[in-house]
């Protein structure tokens, strides 16, 4: 049945909808705001618009009180995120990124849970030089945030399949298909001339209202679900038969966030709706899923605007029919697929083209030099050999990639010089499989710590696992400072979701492959309570688990949640 798209009167549109429409293709008053030296901030409306250019205005929350006492405005700075479909950088681009981080930001590169990098702490006067320096290295931040398709992620490790590159390249094609047409980014940041004819930036996909909310796409290659494909608005699951890519199973409506106290919001795993083959038809399907969300997504309440709510509101069957109506063909029945794992492959591996890959452990994606390891210095020196590429994973790691056999020794020598191999090997299973989001001090939405706290919490959890001889268990543990789920804590076997400073909901029962959401086990626990609960859980797990049973499956079977 055809249902007319919702034509909302202006009164029902959220404020951001009006900002987008009145923005002159995302220009707003960003240029004027940048020139204003009186404040480190920008106007409220421009804060929404700069997201589309790849930035967030933030402030240092650790320094709010001290600044308020001195009657100073908050210490504002920008976070910038790069657009890297499939998470790929050349060695020269890595060097440029490290140099830019040192010159204009805090010096720390943060590898995100979506295969890209962020720099934090850019003062207003540094933003334009940063984007210009990135541009020199052919790197862009356009459309990495905002109500638009974000960085397309793809199975990271080239050992995953002999046709990994073909599948990986598809992330670029999707990226290009869904880029906005506005020239505002080039005008504002790169001083391109103002376009004379507005027709040049007419955008049939995004029009002047863009999407109701962010939109995320991932490509997975079974059996490894390293991208957490079902946490995405749109997921593509590669179907490979006899060494050839047949096409993709399509999943829609994944999203991993909820809001404390708002029962209308919920995390949801994507629903597989069928199979599609042939590049043209695959791209058409992707495009039309996006247009359906554009036309039917909720534009009055942003907390209910993601595709998952549109899918549940309209129904999966309706959605499939509407895709067929728009593309002119019907999706085939889904093909069988099996995910058995969801992890990064640490250490050295060779792929089918005899190229070498090394994944070091980078705790929560923060590339820095600390008391444990000089990762930042080591990676810079490795990049200077220019004998590799850098591939990011969706688990906040980087793979030193595409290394010829004859170049391996040189890179290994640098890894050894900085003790990276021994350090990576020394990391416990649970820490290797853990992730924490940024949270404090930059994230304005954080209720609790995450990346600054998880390392020390893990140091207290590790002895508990040792106590019950569980140190070899591949337990997936994730922590977020709020229920937005940026480190995908809703699909961890042990998930921590911040409720207030020092307190977390403890969630249990997620599976190993990312096919099942976890559930709240205990609410708002402090550290002592967390450790007590885990002690009891690990004791029971050690005693009663079946052979090969994972902690998440055990927690569910034994009805802990
Ligand atoms: Fe996220 C908002 C960090 C992946 C769900 N996320 C934010 C902001 C921008 C806070 C804000 O709106 O002001 C955080 C910036 C913190 C900082 O200081 O850097 C932030 N999100 C991150 C990153 C950096 C976490 C990390 O430590 O790696 C990840 C960047 C990914 C990227 O490169 O694009 C990140 N965010 C995710 C994921 C995981 C994923 O996509 O696989 C999710 C859950 C999946 C999903 O989208 O459903 C996620 N972030 C959110 C949400 C909730 C969206 C919703 O549907 O309600 C918000 C809040 C919002 O959009 O209003 C949010
Ligand atoms: Fe911030 Fe919450 Fe995302 Fe963590 S989960 S980065 S606290 S929005």
Coordinates of C-alpha atoms and ligand atoms in Angstrom, one line a residue:
X1 CA 0.0 0.0 0.0
X2 CA 1.4 3.4 -0.9
X3 CA 1.4 5.9 1.9
X4 CA 1.9 9.6 1.3
X5 CA 5.1 10.9 2.8
X6 CA 4.4 12.9 5.9
X7 CA 4.1 16.5 4.9
X8 CA 4.6 18.4 8.1
X9 CA 3.6 21.9 8.7
X10 CA 6.4 24.2 9.9
X11 CA 4.9 24.2 13.4
X12 CA 5.7 20.6 13.9
X13 CA 9.2 20.6 12.6
X14 CA 12.0 20.5 15.1
X15 CA 14.2 23.6 15.4
X16 CA 17.1 21.8 13.6
X17 CA 14.9 21.2 10.6
X18 CA 14.2 24.9 10.3
X19 CA 18.0 25.6 10.7
X20 CA 18.9 23.2 7.9
X21 CA 16.3 24.6 5.5
X22 CA 17.3 28.3 6.2
X23 CA 21.0 27.5 6.0
X24 CA 21.7 28.3 2.3
X25 CA 23.0 24.8 1.7
X26 CA 24.8 24.5 5.1
X27 CA 26.5 27.9 5.1
X28 CA 24.5 29.6 7.8
X29 CA 26.7 32.3 9.4
X30 CA 29.7 30.0 9.9
X31 CA 32.1 32.3 8.2
X32 CA 31.0 35.3 10.3
X33 CA 31.2 33.2 13.5
X34 CA 34.7 32.1 12.7
X35 CA 35.8 35.7 12.3
X36 CA 34.3 36.8 15.7
X37 CA 37.4 36.9 18.0
X38 CA 35.4 37.9 21.1
X39 CA 34.3 34.4 21.8
X40 CA 35.7 30.9 21.2
X41 CA 32.2 29.7 20.5
X42 CA 29.8 30.1 17.6
X43 CA 26.0 30.6 17.4
X44 CA 23.6 27.8 18.4
X45 CA 22.3 27.4 14.9
X46 CA 25.9 27.2 13.5
X47 CA 26.8 24.6 16.0
X48 CA 24.2 22.4 14.3
X49 CA 25.5 23.3 10.8
X50 CA 29.3 22.8 11.5
X51 CA 28.5 19.1 12.2
X52 CA 27.8 18.6 8.5
X53 CA 31.3 20.0 7.9
X54 CA 32.7 17.4 10.3
X55 CA 33.0 19.3 13.5
X56 CA 31.5 19.6 17.0
X57 CA 31.9 22.6 19.2
X58 CA 32.8 21.3 22.7
X59 CA 34.3 22.7 25.9
X60 CA 36.7 21.2 28.4
X61 CA 34.3 20.0 31.1
X62 CA 37.2 19.5 33.6
X63 CA 37.7 23.2 33.6
X64 CA 34.1 24.5 33.7
X65 CA 34.1 25.2 37.4
X66 CA 37.4 27.0 37.5
X67 CA 36.5 29.1 34.4
X68 CA 33.1 30.0 35.9
X69 CA 34.8 31.1 39.2
X70 CA 37.0 33.4 37.2
X71 CA 33.9 34.6 35.2
X72 CA 35.5 33.4 32.0
X73 CA 33.5 31.8 29.2
X74 CA 33.8 28.0 28.9
X75 CA 37.1 26.8 27.3
X76 CA 35.6 26.1 23.9
X77 CA 37.3 24.1 21.2
X78 CA 36.3 22.0 18.2
X79 CA 36.5 18.2 17.6
X80 CA 37.1 17.3 14.0
X81 CA 36.4 13.9 12.4
X82 CA 37.7 12.7 9.0
X83 CA 35.8 11.0 6.2
X84 CA 37.6 7.7 5.5
X85 CA 35.3 5.2 3.9
X86 CA 36.6 1.7 5.0
X87 CA 39.2 3.5 7.2
X88 CA 42.2 3.8 4.9
X89 CA 45.2 6.1 5.0
X90 CA 48.4 6.1 3.1
X91 CA 51.6 6.5 5.2
X92 CA 51.9 10.1 4.0
X93 CA 48.4 10.8 5.1
X94 CA 49.1 9.3 8.5
X95 CA 52.2 11.5 8.8
X96 CA 50.1 14.6 7.8
X97 CA 47.4 13.6 10.4
X98 CA 50.0 13.3 13.2
X99 CA 51.6 16.6 12.2
X100 CA 48.2 18.4 12.1
X101 CA 47.3 16.9 15.5
X102 CA 50.5 18.3 17.0
X103 CA 50.3 21.7 15.4
X104 CA 46.5 22.4 15.8
X105 CA 45.0 20.0 18.3
X106 CA 46.0 18.1 21.4
X107 CA 48.5 15.9 19.6
X108 CA 46.5 12.8 20.3
X109 CA 44.9 10.9 17.4
X110 CA 41.7 9.2 18.5
X111 CA 40.7 6.2 16.4
X112 CA 36.9 5.9 16.5
X113 CA 34.5 3.0 16.6
X114 CA 33.7 3.9 13.0
X115 CA 37.0 3.4 11.3
X116 CA 38.1 6.9 11.3
X117 CA 40.0 9.4 13.4
X118 CA 39.1 12.5 15.5
X119 CA 41.3 15.3 16.7
X120 CA 40.2 17.2 19.8
X121 CA 40.9 20.6 21.3
X122 CA 41.1 22.8 18.1
X123 CA 40.6 26.5 19.1
X124 CA 38.5 28.4 16.7
X125 CA 41.4 30.1 14.9
X126 CA 42.9 26.6 14.2
X127 CA 39.9 25.1 12.5
X128 CA 40.4 26.6 9.0
X129 CA 44.2 25.9 8.9
X130 CA 43.4 22.4 10.0
X131 CA 41.0 21.7 7.2
X132 CA 43.3 23.3 4.7
X133 CA 46.2 21.2 5.9
X134 CA 44.0 18.1 5.7
X135 CA 43.0 19.1 2.2
X136 CA 46.7 19.3 1.2
X137 CA 46.8 15.6 2.2
X138 CA 43.6 14.8 0.2
X139 CA 41.7 14.3 3.5
X140 CA 38.2 15.8 4.2
X141 CA 35.9 16.1 7.1
X142 CA 32.8 16.9 5.1
X143 CA 29.6 15.0 6.1
X144 CA 31.2 13.0 8.9
X145 CA 28.6 14.3 11.4
X146 CA 25.2 15.8 11.0
X147 CA 21.9 14.5 9.5
X148 CA 23.5 12.8 6.6
X149 CA 25.2 9.5 5.6
X150 CA 28.3 9.2 7.8
X151 CA 31.6 7.4 7.3
X152 CA 30.8 4.1 5.6
X153 CA 32.6 1.3 7.4
X154 CA 33.8 -2.0 6.0
X155 CA 35.3 -5.3 7.2
X156 CA 38.8 -4.1 8.1
X157 CA 41.4 -6.9 7.8
X158 CA 42.5 -7.9 4.3
X159 CA 43.0 -11.5 5.5
X160 CA 39.3 -11.7 5.8
X161 CA 38.8 -12.8 2.2
X162 CA 40.8 -12.9 -1.1
X163 CA 38.2 -10.5 -2.5
X164 CA 38.5 -8.2 0.5
X165 CA 39.7 -5.3 -1.6
X166 CA 36.8 -5.5 -4.0
X167 CA 34.3 -5.4 -1.1
X168 CA 36.3 -2.7 0.7
X169 CA 36.3 -0.5 -2.5
X170 CA 32.6 -0.7 -2.5
X171 CA 32.6 1.5 0.6
X172 CA 34.0 4.3 -1.6
X173 CA 31.3 3.9 -4.1
X174 CA 28.6 4.1 -1.5
X175 CA 30.4 7.1 0.0
X176 CA 30.4 9.0 -3.3
X177 CA 26.8 8.1 -4.1
X178 CA 25.6 9.7 -0.8
X179 CA 27.8 12.7 -0.6
X180 CA 26.0 16.1 -0.3
X181 CA 26.2 18.4 -3.3
X182 CA 26.6 21.6 -1.4
X183 CA 29.8 23.6 -2.1
X184 CA 29.7 25.3 1.3
X185 CA 32.6 23.2 2.7
X186 CA 34.9 24.3 -0.1
X187 CA 33.8 27.9 0.0
X188 CA 34.0 28.3 3.8
X189 CA 37.2 26.3 4.6
X190 CA 39.1 26.1 1.4
X191 CA 38.3 29.6 0.0
X192 CA 36.9 28.4 -3.2
X193 CA 35.0 31.0 -5.1
X194 CA 31.3 31.4 -4.3
X195 CA 29.3 29.4 -6.9
X196 CA 27.5 31.7 -9.3
X197 CA 24.7 29.3 -10.3
X198 CA 22.9 27.7 -7.4
X199 CA 21.7 25.0 -9.8
X200 CA 25.3 23.5 -9.5
X201 CA 24.6 22.5 -6.0
X202 CA 21.0 21.3 -6.3
X203 CA 20.8 18.1 -4.3
X204 CA 18.1 15.6 -5.4
X205 CA 18.9 13.2 -2.5
X206 CA 19.2 15.6 0.4
X207 CA 17.3 18.5 -1.0
X208 CA 17.4 21.4 1.5
X209 CA 16.4 19.4 4.5
X210 CA 18.9 16.6 4.5
X211 CA 17.9 13.5 6.5
X212 CA 15.9 13.6 9.7
X213 CA 18.9 12.2 11.6
X214 CA 22.4 10.7 11.2
X215 CA 22.6 7.6 8.9
X216 CA 25.1 4.8 9.2
X217 CA 26.2 2.1 6.8
X218 CA 28.5 -0.9 7.3
X219 CA 29.7 -3.8 5.1
X220 CA 30.6 -7.1 6.8
X221 CA 32.3 -10.1 5.5
X222 CA 31.2 -13.3 7.4
X223 CA 32.3 -15.0 9.5
X224 CA 33.7 -11.9 11.2
X225 CA 31.3 -9.3 12.2
X226 CA 34.0 -6.8 13.2
X227 CA 31.9 -3.9 12.0
X228 CA 28.9 -4.8 14.1
X229 CA 26.8 -4.7 10.9
X230 CA 23.5 -4.9 12.8
X231 CA 24.1 -1.7 14.8
X232 CA 23.9 0.3 11.5
X233 CA 20.9 1.9 9.9
X234 CA 21.8 0.0 6.8
X235 CA 24.0 -3.1 6.8
X236 CA 25.4 -5.0 3.8
X237 CA 26.5 -8.6 4.5
X238 CA 28.8 -9.9 1.7
X239 CA 27.7 -13.2 0.2
X240 CA 30.7 -15.0 -1.3
X241 CA 30.3 -18.3 -3.2
X242 CA 33.1 -20.1 -5.0
X243 CA 35.5 -17.2 -4.3
X244 CA 33.2 -14.7 -6.0
X245 CA 31.1 -11.9 -4.6
X246 CA 27.5 -12.8 -5.4
X247 CA 25.9 -9.7 -3.8
X248 CA 24.8 -8.6 -0.4
X249 CA 22.1 -9.4 2.2
X250 CA 20.6 -6.2 3.2
X251 CA 19.8 -5.3 6.8
X252 CA 17.8 -2.2 7.9
X253 CA 17.0 -0.4 11.1
X254 CA 19.9 -1.0 13.3
X255 CA 20.7 1.6 16.0
X256 CA 22.3 1.3 19.4
X257 CA 21.2 4.2 21.5
X258 CA 18.4 5.0 24.0
X259 CA 17.7 7.9 26.3
X260 CA 17.6 7.4 30.1
X261 CA 14.0 8.0 31.2
X262 CA 12.5 8.0 27.7
X263 CA 10.8 4.5 27.2
X264 CA 9.9 5.4 23.6
X265 CA 13.7 5.1 22.7
X266 CA 15.5 1.8 22.4
X267 CA 18.5 0.1 20.8
X268 CA 17.6 -2.1 17.9
X269 CA 19.5 -4.6 15.8
X270 CA 19.0 -4.4 12.0
X271 CA 16.5 -6.7 10.3
X272 CA 17.7 -8.6 7.3
X273 CA 15.2 -8.0 4.5
X274 CA 16.6 -9.8 1.5
X275 CA 19.4 -10.2 -1.0
X276 CA 20.5 -8.0 -3.9
X277 CA 23.1 -8.5 -6.6
X278 CA 24.7 -6.4 -9.4
X279 CA 26.4 -3.2 -8.6
X280 CA 23.7 -1.0 -10.1
X281 CA 20.9 -2.7 -8.2
X282 CA 22.8 -2.7 -4.9
X283 CA 23.5 1.0 -5.2
X284 CA 19.9 1.7 -6.2
X285 CA 18.7 -0.2 -3.1
X286 CA 21.0 1.7 -0.8
X287 CA 20.0 5.0 -2.3
X288 CA 16.3 4.3 -2.0
X289 CA 16.5 3.2 1.6
X290 CA 18.0 6.6 2.2
X291 CA 15.2 8.4 0.3
X292 CA 12.6 6.5 2.2
X293 CA 14.1 7.6 5.5
X294 CA 14.3 11.1 4.1
X295 CA 10.6 11.1 3.2
X296 CA 9.1 9.2 6.2
X297 CA 11.5 9.7 9.1
X298 CA 10.3 11.7 12.1
X299 CA 11.2 15.4 11.7
X300 CA 9.5 16.7 14.8
X301 CA 11.1 14.6 17.5
X302 CA 14.8 14.0 17.0
X303 CA 14.9 11.3 19.7
X304 CA 12.7 9.2 17.5
X305 CA 14.1 10.2 14.1
X306 CA 16.6 7.3 13.3
X307 CA 15.7 4.8 10.6
X308 CA 15.0 2.1 13.3
X309 CA 11.9 4.1 14.4
X310 CA 10.8 4.6 10.8
X311 CA 11.1 0.9 10.2
X312 CA 9.1 0.0 13.3
X313 CA 6.5 2.7 12.6
X314 CA 5.9 1.7 9.0
X315 CA 6.6 -2.0 9.3
X316 CA 9.2 -4.2 7.7
X317 CA 6.9 -5.5 5.0
X318 CA 5.8 -2.0 4.0
X319 CA 9.4 -0.9 3.9
X320 CA 10.3 -3.8 1.5
X321 CA 7.4 -2.9 -0.7
X322 CA 8.4 0.7 -0.8
X323 CA 12.0 -0.1 -1.7
X324 CA 10.6 -2.2 -4.6
X325 CA 8.3 0.6 -5.7
X326 CA 11.2 3.0 -5.8
X327 CA 13.9 0.7 -7.3
X328 CA 11.6 -1.1 -9.7
X329 CA 12.7 -4.6 -8.6
X330 CA 12.0 -6.9 -5.7
X331 CA 14.8 -8.0 -3.3
X332 CA 15.5 -11.7 -3.5
X333 CA 15.1 -14.0 -0.4
X334 CA 18.1 -13.5 1.9
X335 CA 21.0 -15.9 1.4
X336 CA 22.3 -18.0 4.3
X337 CA 25.1 -16.4 6.3
X338 CA 26.9 -17.1 9.5
X339 CA 28.9 -14.8 11.8
X340 CA 31.0 -16.6 14.4
X341 CA 33.3 -13.9 15.6
X342 CA 33.7 -10.2 16.0
X343 CA 37.2 -9.2 16.6
X344 CA 40.5 -7.6 15.5
X345 CA 43.3 -9.9 14.6
X346 CA 46.2 -8.7 16.7
X347 CA 49.8 -9.5 15.7
X348 CA 51.2 -10.5 12.3
X349 CA 49.1 -12.1 9.5
X350 CA 49.7 -12.6 5.8
X351 CA 46.9 -12.3 3.3
X352 CA 46.3 -14.3 0.0
X353 CA 48.4 -11.8 -1.9
X354 CA 51.4 -12.5 0.4
X355 CA 51.2 -9.0 1.9
X356 CA 51.8 -8.6 5.6
X357 CA 49.6 -7.0 8.3
X358 CA 50.4 -6.1 11.9
X359 CA 47.7 -5.0 14.4
X360 CA 49.1 -3.5 17.6
X361 CA 46.9 -3.0 20.7
X362 CA 45.9 0.6 21.1
X363 CA 43.8 1.1 24.2
X364 CA 40.5 2.7 23.3
X365 CA 41.9 4.1 20.1
X366 CA 44.1 6.8 21.7
X367 CA 47.4 7.1 19.8
X368 CA 49.7 8.7 22.3
X369 CA 52.9 8.1 24.2
X370 CA 52.3 7.1 27.8
X371 CA 54.1 5.3 30.6
X372 CA 53.2 1.9 29.0
X373 CA 54.2 2.4 25.4
X374 CA 55.4 5.1 22.9
X375 CA 52.8 4.2 20.3
X376 CA 52.6 7.7 18.8
X377 CA 56.4 7.9 18.2
X378 CA 56.6 4.4 16.9
X379 CA 53.8 4.8 14.4
X380 CA 55.3 8.0 13.1
X381 CA 58.6 6.3 12.6
X382 CA 56.9 3.4 10.9
X383 CA 55.0 5.7 8.6
X384 CA 58.2 7.5 7.7
X385 CA 59.4 4.2 6.0
X386 CA 56.5 4.8 3.6
X387 CA 56.4 1.0 3.0
X388 CA 52.8 0.5 4.3
X389 CA 49.3 1.8 4.5
X390 CA 47.2 2.3 7.6
X391 CA 43.8 0.6 7.9
X392 CA 41.5 1.4 10.8
X393 CA 39.2 -1.1 12.4
X394 CA 35.8 -0.5 13.8
X395 CA 37.2 -1.5 17.2
X396 CA 39.4 1.5 17.6
X397 CA 42.6 -0.1 16.3
X398 CA 44.9 0.4 13.4
X399 CA 46.3 -2.3 11.1
X400 CA 49.8 -1.6 9.7
X401 CA 48.9 -2.8 6.3
X402 CA 49.9 -4.0 2.8
X403 CA 53.5 -4.6 3.7
X404 CA 55.7 -6.4 1.1
X405 CA 57.7 -9.4 2.5
X406 CA 61.0 -7.6 1.8
X407 CA 59.8 -4.6 3.9
X408 CA 58.6 -6.6 6.9
X409 CA 61.9 -6.7 8.7
X410 CA 62.3 -2.9 8.7
X411 CA 58.9 -2.4 10.2
X412 CA 59.4 -5.2 12.7
X413 CA 62.6 -3.6 13.8
X414 CA 60.8 -0.4 14.7
X415 CA 58.0 -2.3 16.5
X416 CA 60.7 -4.1 18.5
X417 CA 62.6 -0.9 19.2
X418 CA 59.5 0.5 20.9
X419 CA 58.5 -2.8 22.5
X420 CA 55.1 -2.8 20.6
X421 CA 55.1 -6.5 19.9
X422 CA 55.8 -7.6 23.5
X423 CA 53.3 -5.0 24.7
X424 CA 50.6 -6.2 22.4
X425 CA 51.2 -9.8 23.4
X426 CA 51.1 -9.0 27.0
X427 CA 47.5 -7.6 26.9
X428 CA 44.8 -9.8 28.4
X429 CA 42.0 -11.3 26.3
X430 CA 39.4 -9.2 28.0
X431 CA 41.3 -5.9 27.5
X432 CA 41.9 -6.8 23.8
X433 CA 38.2 -7.2 23.3
X434 CA 37.2 -4.1 25.1
X435 CA 36.2 -0.6 23.9
X436 CA 35.3 2.6 25.6
X437 CA 33.9 5.8 24.1
X438 CA 35.4 9.2 24.5
X439 CA 33.1 10.5 27.2
X440 CA 34.7 13.1 29.6
X441 CA 36.2 15.6 29.4
X442 CA 35.1 16.6 25.9
X443 CA 31.8 14.9 25.3
X444 CA 29.0 17.1 26.4
X445 CA 26.6 14.2 26.7
X446 CA 28.6 12.1 29.1
X447 CA 27.2 11.3 32.5
X448 CA 30.2 9.2 33.5
X449 CA 33.8 8.5 32.5
X450 CA 34.6 5.9 29.9
X451 CA 38.0 5.9 28.1
X452 CA 39.7 7.6 31.0
X453 CA 38.3 5.0 33.5
X454 CA 38.0 1.7 31.7
X455 CA 41.8 0.9 31.7
X456 CA 41.9 1.0 35.6
X457 CA 38.6 -0.9 36.0
X458 CA 40.0 -3.6 33.7
X459 CA 43.1 -3.8 36.0
X460 CA 40.7 -4.8 38.8
X461 CA 38.6 -7.2 36.6
X462 CA 41.6 -9.1 35.3
X463 CA 42.6 -10.6 38.7
X464 CA 39.0 -11.8 39.1
X465 CA 39.2 -13.7 35.8
X466 CA 42.6 -15.1 36.9
X467 CA 41.0 -16.2 40.2
X468 CA 38.6 -18.4 38.3
X469 CA 41.1 -19.4 35.6
X470 CA 39.0 -17.6 33.0
X471 CA 41.8 -15.4 31.6
X472 CA 41.7 -17.1 28.2
X473 CA 38.0 -16.4 27.7
X474 CA 37.4 -14.0 24.7
X475 CA 34.9 -11.9 26.7
X476 CA 33.6 -8.7 24.8
X477 CA 33.4 -5.8 27.3
X478 CA 32.4 -2.3 26.4
X479 CA 31.8 0.9 28.3
X480 CA 30.0 4.1 27.4
X481 CA 29.6 7.3 29.4
X482 CA 25.9 7.6 28.5
X483 CA 23.2 5.5 26.8
X484 CA 24.0 6.8 23.4
X485 CA 26.1 3.7 22.9
X486 CA 29.1 5.1 20.9
X487 CA 31.2 2.1 21.9
X488 CA 28.3 -0.2 21.1
X489 CA 27.9 -1.3 24.7
X490 CA 24.4 -2.7 24.0
X491 CA 25.9 -5.5 22.0
X492 CA 28.7 -6.4 24.4
X493 CA 28.7 -9.5 26.6
X494 CA 29.5 -7.2 29.5
X495 CA 28.2 -3.7 28.8
X496 CA 28.6 -0.7 31.1
X497 CA 26.4 2.3 30.5
X498 CA 27.1 5.5 32.5
X499 CA 24.2 6.8 34.6
X500 CA 26.1 9.4 36.7
X501 CA 29.6 10.1 37.8
X502 CA 31.2 6.8 38.9
X503 CA 28.0 4.8 38.3
X504 CA 27.1 2.4 35.5
X505 CA 24.3 0.1 34.5
X506 CA 25.7 -3.4 34.1
X507 CA 24.3 -5.1 31.1
X508 CA 24.7 -8.8 30.3
X509 CA 23.7 -11.4 27.8
X510 CA 25.0 -10.1 24.4
X511 CA 26.5 -12.8 22.2
X512 CA 29.9 -13.2 20.6
X513 CA 29.0 -12.3 17.1
X514 CA 26.9 -9.2 17.6
X515 CA 23.5 -10.8 16.8
X516 CA 21.9 -10.2 20.2
X517 CA 21.3 -7.2 22.4
X518 CA 22.3 -7.4 26.1
X519 CA 19.9 -6.5 28.9
X520 CA 20.2 -4.5 32.1
X521 CA 21.3 -6.8 34.9
X522 CA 21.8 -4.2 37.7
X523 CA 21.4 -0.5 37.6
X524 CA 23.7 2.4 38.7
X525 CA 26.5 0.3 40.3
X526 CA 29.6 1.9 41.7
X527 CA 33.0 0.3 41.3
X528 CA 32.8 -1.9 44.4
X529 CA 29.4 -3.2 43.4
X530 CA 30.5 -3.8 39.8
X531 CA 33.4 -5.9 41.1
X532 CA 31.2 -7.8 43.5
X533 CA 28.7 -8.7 40.9
X534 CA 31.4 -9.8 38.4
X535 CA 33.0 -11.9 41.1
X536 CA 29.8 -13.8 41.6
X537 CA 29.2 -14.1 37.8
X538 CA 32.7 -15.3 37.0
X539 CA 32.5 -17.9 39.8
X540 CA 29.3 -19.3 38.4
X541 CA 30.6 -19.2 34.9
X542 CA 33.7 -21.1 35.8
X543 CA 31.7 -23.7 37.6
X544 CA 28.7 -24.2 35.4
X545 CA 29.6 -23.2 31.8
X546 CA 29.2 -25.8 29.0
X547 CA 32.2 -26.6 26.8
X548 CA 32.7 -23.7 24.4
X549 CA 30.0 -21.6 25.9
X550 CA 30.6 -17.8 25.9
X551 CA 29.9 -15.6 28.9
X552 CA 27.0 -13.9 27.1
X553 CA 25.3 -17.2 26.2
X554 CA 25.9 -18.5 29.7
X555 CA 24.3 -15.4 31.3
X556 CA 21.3 -15.9 29.1
X557 CA 21.0 -19.6 29.6
X558 CA 21.2 -19.3 33.3
X559 CA 18.6 -16.5 33.2
X560 CA 20.8 -13.9 34.8
X561 CA 19.0 -11.4 32.6
Ligands
LIG1 FE1 28.6 8.7 19.0 C1 27.0 11.6 19.8 C2 31.5 10.1 19.9 C3 30.2 6.2 17.4 C4 25.7 7.0 18.9 N1 29.2 10.5 19.6 C5 28.4 11.6 19.9 C6 29.2 12.9 20.2 C7 29.4 13.6 18.9 C8 28.6 13.8 21.3 C9 27.7 14.9 20.8 O1 26.7 14.7 20.0 O2 28.0 16.1 21.1 C10 30.5 12.2 20.8 C11 31.7 13.0 20.7 C12 32.7 12.7 21.8 C13 34.0 13.3 21.7 O3 34.3 14.2 22.5 O4 34.7 13.0 20.8 C14 30.4 10.9 20.0 N2 30.5 8.3 18.6 C15 31.6 8.9 19.2 C16 32.9 8.2 18.9 C17 34.1 9.1 18.7 C18 33.1 7.2 20.0 C19 34.5 6.6 20.1 O5 35.1 6.7 21.2 O6 35.0 6.0 19.1 C20 32.5 7.4 17.6 C21 32.7 8.1 16.4 C22 32.3 7.3 15.2 C23 32.6 8.0 13.9 O7 33.8 7.9 13.5 O8 31.7 8.5 13.2 C24 31.0 7.3 17.9 N3 28.0 6.9 18.2 C25 28.9 6.0 17.7 C26 28.2 4.7 17.6 C27 28.8 3.4 17.2 C28 28.7 3.1 15.8 O9 28.2 4.0 15.0 O10 29.0 2.0 15.4 C29 26.9 5.0 18.1 C30 25.8 3.9 18.3 C31 25.2 3.4 17.0 C32 24.1 4.3 16.5 O11 24.4 5.4 15.9 O12 22.9 4.0 16.8 C33 26.8 6.3 18.4 N4 26.7 9.2 19.2 C34 25.6 8.3 19.2 C35 24.4 9.1 19.6 C36 23.0 8.5 19.7 C37 22.3 8.6 18.3 C38 20.9 8.2 18.4 O13 20.4 7.4 17.6 O14 20.2 8.7 19.3 C39 24.8 10.4 19.8 C40 23.9 11.5 20.3 C41 23.1 12.2 19.2 O15 23.3 11.9 18.0 O16 22.3 12.9 19.5 C42 26.2 10.4 19.6
LIG2 FE1 29.6 10.8 24.6 FE2 27.7 9.1 25.3 FE3 28.9 8.8 23.0 FE4 30.2 8.3 25.2 S1 28.3 7.2 24.5 S2 31.0 9.5 23.5 S3 29.4 9.7 26.6 S4 27.6 10.5 23.6

